[in-house]
Amino acid sequence: MEIFLQQIINGLVQGSVYALVALGYTMVYGILGLINFAHGEVVMIGAMLALSSLTVLLGLSVPPLLALLFSIILAMAGCMALGYTIERIAYRPLRHAPRLAPLITAIGVSIVLQNLAMMIWGREYHSFPQLIVNATHSLGGAVINDIQIIIFILALLIMAGLMAVVHRTRLGRAMRAVAENQHAAQLMGVDINRVISLTFMLGSALAAIAGLMVSANYGLAHYYMGFVLGLKAFTAAVLGGIGNLRGAMLGGLLLGLIESLGAGYIGDITGGFFGSNYQDVFAFLVLIVVLVFRPSGLLGERLAERA
Amino acid sequence: MKFNSKSKALVAALVVALLLLPFITDALFGRGWVRIVDFAMLYIMLALGLNIVVGYAGLLDLGYIAFFAVGAYCYALAGSPHLALAFPMMFPDGVHLSFLIVLPLAALLAGGFGVLLGAPTLRLRGDYLAIVTLGFGEIIRIFLNNLNSPVNLTNGPQGISRIDPVSVANVRLSATQNVLGIEFPSVHLYFYLFLAFTALVIFASRRLERSRIGRAWMAIREDEIAASAMGINTRNLKLLAFAMGAMFGGASGALFAGFQGFVSPESFSLMESIMVLCMVVLGGMGNISGVILGGVLLAILPEVLRHIVVPLQQSLFGKTLIDPESLRMLLFGTALIVMMLYRPAGLLPSRVRRRELDSDEVPESIGRNQA
Amino acid sequence: MMVETTLLKLSSVGKQFGGLSALSDVSLHIRRGEIYGLIGPNGAGKTTLFNVITGLYQPSVGEFQFNGQGYQACKPHVLARAGIARTFQNIRLFANLTALENVMIGRHVRTRAGVLGALLRNRATRNEERAVVERARELLRYVGIEKPAQTLAKHLSYGEQRRLEIARALATDPLLLALDEPAAGMNATETASLKSLLQTIRDSGITVLLIEHDVKLIMGLCDRVAVLDYGKKIAEGIPEEVRKNPDVIAAYLGASHD
């Protein structure tokens, strides 16, 4: 039972990070019908930027919370600029090109970002500096620490904020209009390019925060961290119904739970044949199962089958 | 239209040059480079296989190297003492099947994986296939890395070694052979083996390209809805392309395992998939000579980088600032972007384009005999 | 109506998108050998109906019979095999393939060569391939674009592209040729020659279903006409009758969005 509760806690924390990243995929997909393959790398860049800034600031004896705040802002700004640039360079010129073209440029962007990061930050793992005394609390036999609590609550707040932006603001309305019908939105005076750019920037800002959360949670950051994380977050988006914001959040949390419970129990289930080192396989299995049985995802209405 | 004497002479010259290539390379650059050329041939085979999937049918497969891995491990398990570790009772000496049996087996196994993976995803939009194959590439690696316990199937990260070398008609390609007084070192022999297989793959690609099946693939690539309105069963044909690509990948993997005598998970990273994709995109999707050009360029490039960039940096800065490996990947990534933006058809203009420019050519080329 | 003269029969077909009803309770029949026109104001559901008949959409309710066989939810390629060929309102050619290849692809459904045939290129495959090329050339000649056979489809002129689409559809040996606004964007001369092409096609025994905006073309060409408005059939009959139908006049006057 303690194991169960512990895995639930871990799963929800991890899942809330997936949800933040999944939102980035789903927003772009909703508007452009494009999988932004490079999104996972944006998360990684966000984590790296924040980490570097933190290290420098703490070295200058800036108070930890101030350093953290500044680093978050820096990472968000950097990622927003990056997201904007990616869209301008790699996607916008190909908006009317055959489907394959933007997919290939997206892969190209991923590779470039990953290797640039490797050149800048090296191949080694960077450890996340300790900012607060990370106290652990006991919860019915399971433990949860402060960082996990902060991550979970912050993620929920950000998601609530995003929903407010999408449903209550002019930008949100424009985004929904473009997602519904680009041509009609344009006729109604919506500046499509601006909305698309802003969507990329918004998604990238979330990615920056998610990157910071992941590295805080694991205490590590690495140039390769974005790839698998991106893959999983994409799975979360598909699970919830790609293009659907609530779906991305639900899918993220669910995937986190599935993964965590799966890793916790796989040994028992398979009689010790598979161990927790197969954790990464779960996301992939979920992806396949969803695509086979419900390609539109849990909350998706529109059928994904469309050429 | 038959070959005229001029093109006949050209083909003959090309054949002679290719036959002499290992000797020339050996004499000019040393034996190490013959090995590099051998690897280049493997990459070309892989790229041609991927070209069927990406170039003809327009399906983006980002985990292509996984099929290569399936083929390689299939060969490794069926041609090494390794299985003696896992099943000492069944195979006290491991398994040592003949190359001619394992090769088709590896191709079929990889093809089977292709069908398993393609069947659920190919009815969906192309992006899903891209991401599922990407995931598959990672999953295969996780399995290869971890299937060393409780039953040691893959030997984990250490990989499987002591793989039987390829032997054809009792000629072991791992040893220097003497034919008519000429010494053929092992790398030369493998070169000829790979050359033969590459020729076979080219032949198959060309025939497929100019067939009812190939046209249906290209129709799907151009416009899936129109293709299905014309009576093409798009799902089955996409699956066929995907499985055929996987089979070519599996066969190349088996050759690779026999040549190298050793396989380990790190040979099958995402970067390898990307590199093969780059070859296809750079040379020209759907265009055989383009893909070959892409394969040659990109297989040789890392060696060139290693031999030029490192010494150059050493002499300029006194140390290696950028390692050739990441520089190579950086170049690949940039190449993918730049090619898609500015030259989506690739470096070599495609067959159709050329034919369009050369209006004199007899259109009956479709029934023409291809070498 | 005698059954054997009916090629296509729709019984109470409806199609909904989300909560919106794009087609409701549409019943009609098309006789063998006629040119059947489908008109209606913009958004009346013509293309939806067309997509249902050609399998691009699955009807929400109802079914249709084609050539004596019932169909309810069917993939486009099955219907193409059954003998329904179509063109698209916004031309959908295989842009990077030549005109000849486009038509050859239309032969796919009537030919058989598989992977083995392609690799071995045996006698049967060679013969089939030769026949495909021959038939494709014939069809290009038939629709009047023989010359640019080796030109990429995307480099053809607009009128040529429209004709190529018809040739490609004809290559599937259809019983019913369904054309979605074939005269859209054409000038008077082009329209006139399209009209005579369609008459030739009909005279060769192929039934034609025509969606058109150009009411004059429809009235001058079709044997029978149906009018859709707001997803419902409001009239059907010979052109003279339909033209005088007060509902039709009202629909066109009241709902003309052009």
Short mmCIF file of N, CA, C and O in Angstrom, two decimals, chain A residues 185-263:
data_model
loop_
_atom_site.label_atom_id
_atom_site.label_comp_id
_atom_site.label_asym_id
_atom_site.label_seq_id
_atom_site.Cartn_x
_atom_site.Cartn_y
_atom_site.Cartn_z
N ALA A 185 -10.84 32.94 -39.87
CA ALA A 185 -10.25 33.83 -38.88
C ALA A 185 -9.56 35.00 -39.55
O ALA A 185 -9.66 36.15 -39.12
N GLN A 186 -8.87 34.70 -40.64
CA GLN A 186 -8.17 35.75 -41.37
C GLN A 186 -9.15 36.78 -41.91
O GLN A 186 -8.93 37.98 -41.83
N LEU A 187 -10.26 36.26 -42.44
CA LEU A 187 -11.28 37.16 -42.98
C LEU A 187 -11.86 38.04 -41.90
O LEU A 187 -12.26 39.17 -42.15
N MET A 188 -11.90 37.52 -40.68
CA MET A 188 -12.45 38.30 -39.59
C MET A 188 -11.41 39.26 -39.01
O MET A 188 -11.63 39.86 -37.97
N GLY A 189 -10.29 39.35 -39.65
CA GLY A 189 -9.30 40.34 -39.23
C GLY A 189 -8.28 39.84 -38.23
O GLY A 189 -7.58 40.62 -37.59
N VAL A 190 -8.17 38.53 -38.04
CA VAL A 190 -7.16 38.01 -37.13
C VAL A 190 -5.83 37.91 -37.88
O VAL A 190 -5.79 37.43 -39.01
N ASP A 191 -4.79 38.41 -37.24
CA ASP A 191 -3.47 38.32 -37.85
C ASP A 191 -2.90 36.93 -37.56
O ASP A 191 -2.37 36.67 -36.49
N ILE A 192 -3.06 36.06 -38.56
CA ILE A 192 -2.73 34.64 -38.36
C ILE A 192 -1.28 34.45 -37.91
O ILE A 192 -0.99 33.72 -36.96
N ASN A 193 -0.37 35.12 -38.63
CA ASN A 193 1.05 34.92 -38.32
C ASN A 193 1.36 35.31 -36.89
O ASN A 193 2.14 34.65 -36.22
N ARG A 194 0.74 36.39 -36.45
CA ARG A 194 1.01 36.85 -35.10
C ARG A 194 0.49 35.81 -34.09
O ARG A 194 1.15 35.47 -33.12
N VAL A 195 -0.71 35.32 -34.35
CA VAL A 195 -1.29 34.34 -33.43
C VAL A 195 -0.43 33.08 -33.37
O VAL A 195 -0.17 32.54 -32.29
N ILE A 196 0.05 32.66 -34.53
CA ILE A 196 0.87 31.45 -34.55
C ILE A 196 2.17 31.68 -33.79
O ILE A 196 2.59 30.85 -32.97
N SER A 197 2.80 32.84 -34.03
CA SER A 197 4.03 33.15 -33.31
C SER A 197 3.79 33.15 -31.80
O SER A 197 4.56 32.58 -31.03
N LEU A 198 2.71 33.80 -31.40
CA LEU A 198 2.42 33.89 -29.97
C LEU A 198 2.14 32.51 -29.37
O LEU A 198 2.52 32.24 -28.23
N THR A 199 1.50 31.66 -30.15
CA THR A 199 1.24 30.31 -29.67
C THR A 199 2.55 29.56 -29.41
O THR A 199 2.71 28.91 -28.39
N PHE A 200 3.45 29.69 -30.36
CA PHE A 200 4.76 29.04 -30.18
C PHE A 200 5.45 29.60 -28.94
O PHE A 200 6.08 28.86 -28.18
N MET A 201 5.36 30.92 -28.76
CA MET A 201 6.05 31.53 -27.62
C MET A 201 5.42 31.09 -26.30
O MET A 201 6.12 30.79 -25.33
N LEU A 202 4.11 31.02 -26.29
CA LEU A 202 3.41 30.59 -25.08
C LEU A 202 3.80 29.15 -24.74
O LEU A 202 4.15 28.84 -23.58
N GLY A 203 3.77 28.29 -25.74
CA GLY A 203 4.15 26.90 -25.53
C GLY A 203 5.58 26.78 -25.04
O GLY A 203 5.90 25.98 -24.16
N SER A 204 6.46 27.62 -25.59
CA SER A 204 7.87 27.56 -25.22
C SER A 204 8.09 28.05 -23.79
O SER A 204 8.96 27.55 -23.08
N ALA A 205 7.29 29.04 -23.39
CA ALA A 205 7.41 29.53 -22.01
C ALA A 205 7.04 28.42 -21.03
O ALA A 205 7.73 28.19 -20.03
N LEU A 206 5.97 27.69 -21.36
CA LEU A 206 5.60 26.56 -20.52
C LEU A 206 6.71 25.51 -20.52
O LEU A 206 7.02 24.91 -19.48
N ALA A 207 7.33 25.32 -21.68
CA ALA A 207 8.40 24.34 -21.80
C ALA A 207 9.57 24.72 -20.89
O ALA A 207 10.18 23.86 -20.24
N ALA A 208 9.87 26.02 -20.83
CA ALA A 208 10.98 26.47 -20.00
C ALA A 208 10.73 26.12 -18.53
O ALA A 208 11.60 25.60 -17.83
N ILE A 209 9.50 26.40 -18.11
CA ILE A 209 9.17 26.10 -16.71
C ILE A 209 9.23 24.60 -16.47
O ILE A 209 9.79 24.13 -15.47
N ALA A 210 8.69 23.84 -17.42
CA ALA A 210 8.71 22.38 -17.28
C ALA A 210 10.15 21.88 -17.19
O ALA A 210 10.47 20.99 -16.40
N GLY A 211 11.02 22.47 -18.01
CA GLY A 211 12.43 22.05 -17.99
C GLY A 211 13.05 22.28 -16.63
O GLY A 211 13.76 21.42 -16.09
N LEU A 212 12.74 23.43 -16.08
CA LEU A 212 13.26 23.76 -14.75
C LEU A 212 12.72 22.77 -13.71
O LEU A 212 13.45 22.30 -12.84
N MET A 213 11.45 22.45 -13.85
CA MET A 213 10.82 21.53 -12.89
C MET A 213 11.47 20.15 -12.95
O MET A 213 11.76 19.54 -11.92
N VAL A 214 11.66 19.67 -14.16
CA VAL A 214 12.25 18.34 -14.32
C VAL A 214 13.62 18.30 -13.68
O VAL A 214 13.95 17.38 -12.92
N SER A 215 14.43 19.32 -13.97
CA SER A 215 15.79 19.25 -13.45
C SER A 215 15.80 19.46 -11.93
O SER A 215 16.64 18.90 -11.24
N ALA A 216 14.83 20.24 -11.43
CA ALA A 216 14.75 20.39 -9.97
C ALA A 216 14.33 19.08 -9.32
O ALA A 216 14.86 18.68 -8.30
N ASN A 217 13.38 18.41 -9.95
CA ASN A 217 12.85 17.17 -9.39
C ASN A 217 13.90 16.08 -9.35
O ASN A 217 14.04 15.36 -8.37
N TYR A 218 14.65 15.95 -10.44
CA TYR A 218 15.66 14.90 -10.50
C TYR A 218 17.03 15.38 -10.02
O TYR A 218 17.95 14.59 -9.88
N GLY A 219 17.14 16.71 -9.86
CA GLY A 219 18.42 17.26 -9.45
C GLY A 219 19.46 17.23 -10.56
O GLY A 219 20.65 17.42 -10.32
N LEU A 220 19.02 17.01 -11.80
CA LEU A 220 19.96 16.85 -12.90
C LEU A 220 19.45 17.53 -14.16
O LEU A 220 18.25 17.69 -14.35
N ALA A 221 20.37 17.90 -15.03
CA ALA A 221 20.00 18.32 -16.37
C ALA A 221 21.07 17.82 -17.33
O ALA A 221 22.23 17.66 -16.95
N HIS A 222 20.65 17.58 -18.57
CA HIS A 222 21.52 16.91 -19.51
C HIS A 222 21.10 17.29 -20.91
O HIS A 222 19.90 17.50 -21.16
N TYR A 223 22.04 17.37 -21.84
CA TYR A 223 21.67 17.84 -23.18
C TYR A 223 20.70 16.89 -23.88
O TYR A 223 20.03 17.25 -24.83
N TYR A 224 20.60 15.66 -23.43
CA TYR A 224 19.77 14.67 -24.10
C TYR A 224 18.39 14.53 -23.44
O TYR A 224 17.56 13.75 -23.88
N MET A 225 18.17 15.30 -22.36
CA MET A 225 16.95 15.09 -21.58
C MET A 225 15.66 15.41 -22.35
O MET A 225 14.60 14.87 -22.06
N GLY A 226 15.77 16.28 -23.35
CA GLY A 226 14.56 16.74 -24.03
C GLY A 226 13.94 15.70 -24.93
O GLY A 226 12.72 15.70 -25.14
N PHE A 227 14.75 14.82 -25.44
CA PHE A 227 14.26 13.89 -26.45
C PHE A 227 13.19 12.95 -25.90
O PHE A 227 12.06 12.90 -26.37
N VAL A 228 13.56 12.21 -24.85
CA VAL A 228 12.61 11.25 -24.29
C VAL A 228 11.43 11.98 -23.63
O VAL A 228 10.28 11.58 -23.77
N LEU A 229 11.75 13.09 -22.97
CA LEU A 229 10.69 13.86 -22.34
C LEU A 229 9.68 14.33 -23.38
O LEU A 229 8.46 14.25 -23.17
N GLY A 230 10.20 14.81 -24.51
CA GLY A 230 9.33 15.27 -25.58
C GLY A 230 8.45 14.15 -26.10
O GLY A 230 7.25 14.30 -26.32
N LEU A 231 9.06 13.00 -26.28
CA LEU A 231 8.32 11.84 -26.78
C LEU A 231 7.18 11.48 -25.83
O LEU A 231 6.06 11.21 -26.24
N LYS A 232 7.48 11.53 -24.55
CA LYS A 232 6.45 11.18 -23.57
C LYS A 232 5.36 12.23 -23.52
O LYS A 232 4.18 11.90 -23.45
N ALA A 233 5.77 13.48 -23.53
CA ALA A 233 4.76 14.53 -23.48
C ALA A 233 3.86 14.47 -24.71
O ALA A 233 2.66 14.68 -24.63
N PHE A 234 4.46 14.14 -25.84
CA PHE A 234 3.64 13.99 -27.04
C PHE A 234 2.63 12.87 -26.84
O PHE A 234 1.45 12.99 -27.19
N THR A 235 3.12 11.77 -26.27
CA THR A 235 2.22 10.66 -25.98
C THR A 235 1.07 11.12 -25.08
O THR A 235 -0.09 10.77 -25.30
N ALA A 236 1.42 11.93 -24.09
CA ALA A 236 0.39 12.45 -23.19
C ALA A 236 -0.63 13.26 -23.97
O ALA A 236 -1.84 13.13 -23.75
N ALA A 237 -0.15 14.07 -24.90
CA ALA A 237 -1.06 14.90 -25.70
C ALA A 237 -1.98 14.02 -26.53
O ALA A 237 -3.18 14.29 -26.66
N VAL A 238 -1.42 12.96 -27.12
CA VAL A 238 -2.24 12.06 -27.94
C VAL A 238 -3.23 11.31 -27.06
O VAL A 238 -4.39 11.13 -27.43
N LEU A 239 -2.77 10.92 -25.90
CA LEU A 239 -3.64 10.18 -24.97
C LEU A 239 -4.86 11.02 -24.61
O LEU A 239 -5.99 10.54 -24.58
N GLY A 240 -4.62 12.30 -24.35
CA GLY A 240 -5.74 13.16 -23.97
C GLY A 240 -6.57 13.59 -25.16
O GLY A 240 -7.71 14.01 -25.01
N GLY A 241 -6.00 13.49 -26.35
CA GLY A 241 -6.69 13.97 -27.54
C GLY A 241 -5.96 15.18 -28.06
O GLY A 241 -6.15 16.29 -27.56
N ILE A 242 -5.08 14.98 -29.06
CA ILE A 242 -4.21 16.08 -29.46
C ILE A 242 -5.03 17.23 -30.03
O ILE A 242 -5.99 17.01 -30.75
N GLY A 243 -4.65 18.43 -29.67
CA GLY A 243 -5.39 19.61 -30.08
C GLY A 243 -6.34 20.07 -28.98
O GLY A 243 -6.89 21.16 -29.05
N ASN A 244 -6.47 19.28 -27.96
CA ASN A 244 -7.40 19.60 -26.88
C ASN A 244 -6.61 19.92 -25.60
O ASN A 244 -5.86 19.09 -25.08
N LEU A 245 -6.76 21.15 -25.09
CA LEU A 245 -5.94 21.59 -23.96
C LEU A 245 -6.22 20.78 -22.70
O LEU A 245 -5.31 20.32 -22.03
N ARG A 246 -7.50 20.59 -22.38
CA ARG A 246 -7.81 19.79 -21.20
C ARG A 246 -7.29 18.37 -21.36
O ARG A 246 -6.83 17.75 -20.41
N GLY A 247 -7.36 17.90 -22.60
CA GLY A 247 -6.86 16.56 -22.89
C GLY A 247 -5.38 16.44 -22.58
O GLY A 247 -4.94 15.44 -22.02
N ALA A 248 -4.62 17.48 -22.93
CA ALA A 248 -3.18 17.43 -22.67
C ALA A 248 -2.90 17.34 -21.18
O ALA A 248 -2.03 16.60 -20.74
N MET A 249 -3.67 18.09 -20.40
CA MET A 249 -3.45 18.05 -18.95
C MET A 249 -3.81 16.69 -18.39
O MET A 249 -3.04 16.08 -17.64
N LEU A 250 -4.99 16.21 -18.78
CA LEU A 250 -5.44 14.91 -18.31
C LEU A 250 -4.44 13.83 -18.76
O LEU A 250 -4.03 12.97 -17.96
N GLY A 251 -4.06 13.89 -20.04
CA GLY A 251 -3.15 12.90 -20.58
C GLY A 251 -1.81 12.91 -19.85
O GLY A 251 -1.24 11.86 -19.56
N GLY A 252 -1.33 14.11 -19.52
CA GLY A 252 -0.06 14.22 -18.82
C GLY A 252 -0.11 13.54 -17.46
O GLY A 252 0.74 12.71 -17.14
N LEU A 253 -1.14 13.88 -16.70
CA LEU A 253 -1.26 13.29 -15.36
C LEU A 253 -1.44 11.77 -15.44
O LEU A 253 -0.80 11.01 -14.70
N LEU A 254 -2.28 11.35 -16.39
CA LEU A 254 -2.52 9.91 -16.53
C LEU A 254 -1.25 9.17 -16.90
O LEU A 254 -0.92 8.13 -16.34
N LEU A 255 -0.52 9.75 -17.86
CA LEU A 255 0.70 9.07 -18.31
C LEU A 255 1.70 8.97 -17.16
O LEU A 255 2.35 7.94 -16.97
N GLY A 256 1.79 10.07 -16.38
CA GLY A 256 2.68 10.04 -15.23
C GLY A 256 2.31 8.90 -14.29
O GLY A 256 3.17 8.15 -13.82
N LEU A 257 1.01 8.75 -14.05
CA LEU A 257 0.54 7.68 -13.16
C LEU A 257 0.82 6.30 -13.74
O LEU A 257 1.32 5.40 -13.05
N ILE A 258 0.49 6.14 -15.01
CA ILE A 258 0.69 4.83 -15.66
C ILE A 258 2.15 4.43 -15.57
O ILE A 258 2.49 3.30 -15.20
N GLU A 259 3.01 5.40 -15.88
CA GLU A 259 4.43 5.11 -15.90
C GLU A 259 4.93 4.73 -14.51
O GLU A 259 5.65 3.76 -14.34
N SER A 260 4.52 5.53 -13.55
CA SER A 260 5.01 5.35 -12.20
C SER A 260 4.50 4.04 -11.61
O SER A 260 5.26 3.26 -11.03
N LEU A 261 3.20 3.77 -11.77
CA LEU A 261 2.65 2.51 -11.27
C LEU A 261 3.23 1.34 -12.03
O LEU A 261 3.57 0.30 -11.45
N GLY A 262 3.37 1.52 -13.35
CA GLY A 262 3.93 0.45 -14.17
C GLY A 262 5.33 0.10 -13.71
O GLY A 262 5.66 -1.07 -13.50
N ALA A 263 6.15 1.14 -13.51
CA ALA A 263 7.53 0.88 -13.10
C ALA A 263 7.57 0.25 -11.71
O ALA A 263 8.41 -0.60 -11.42
#
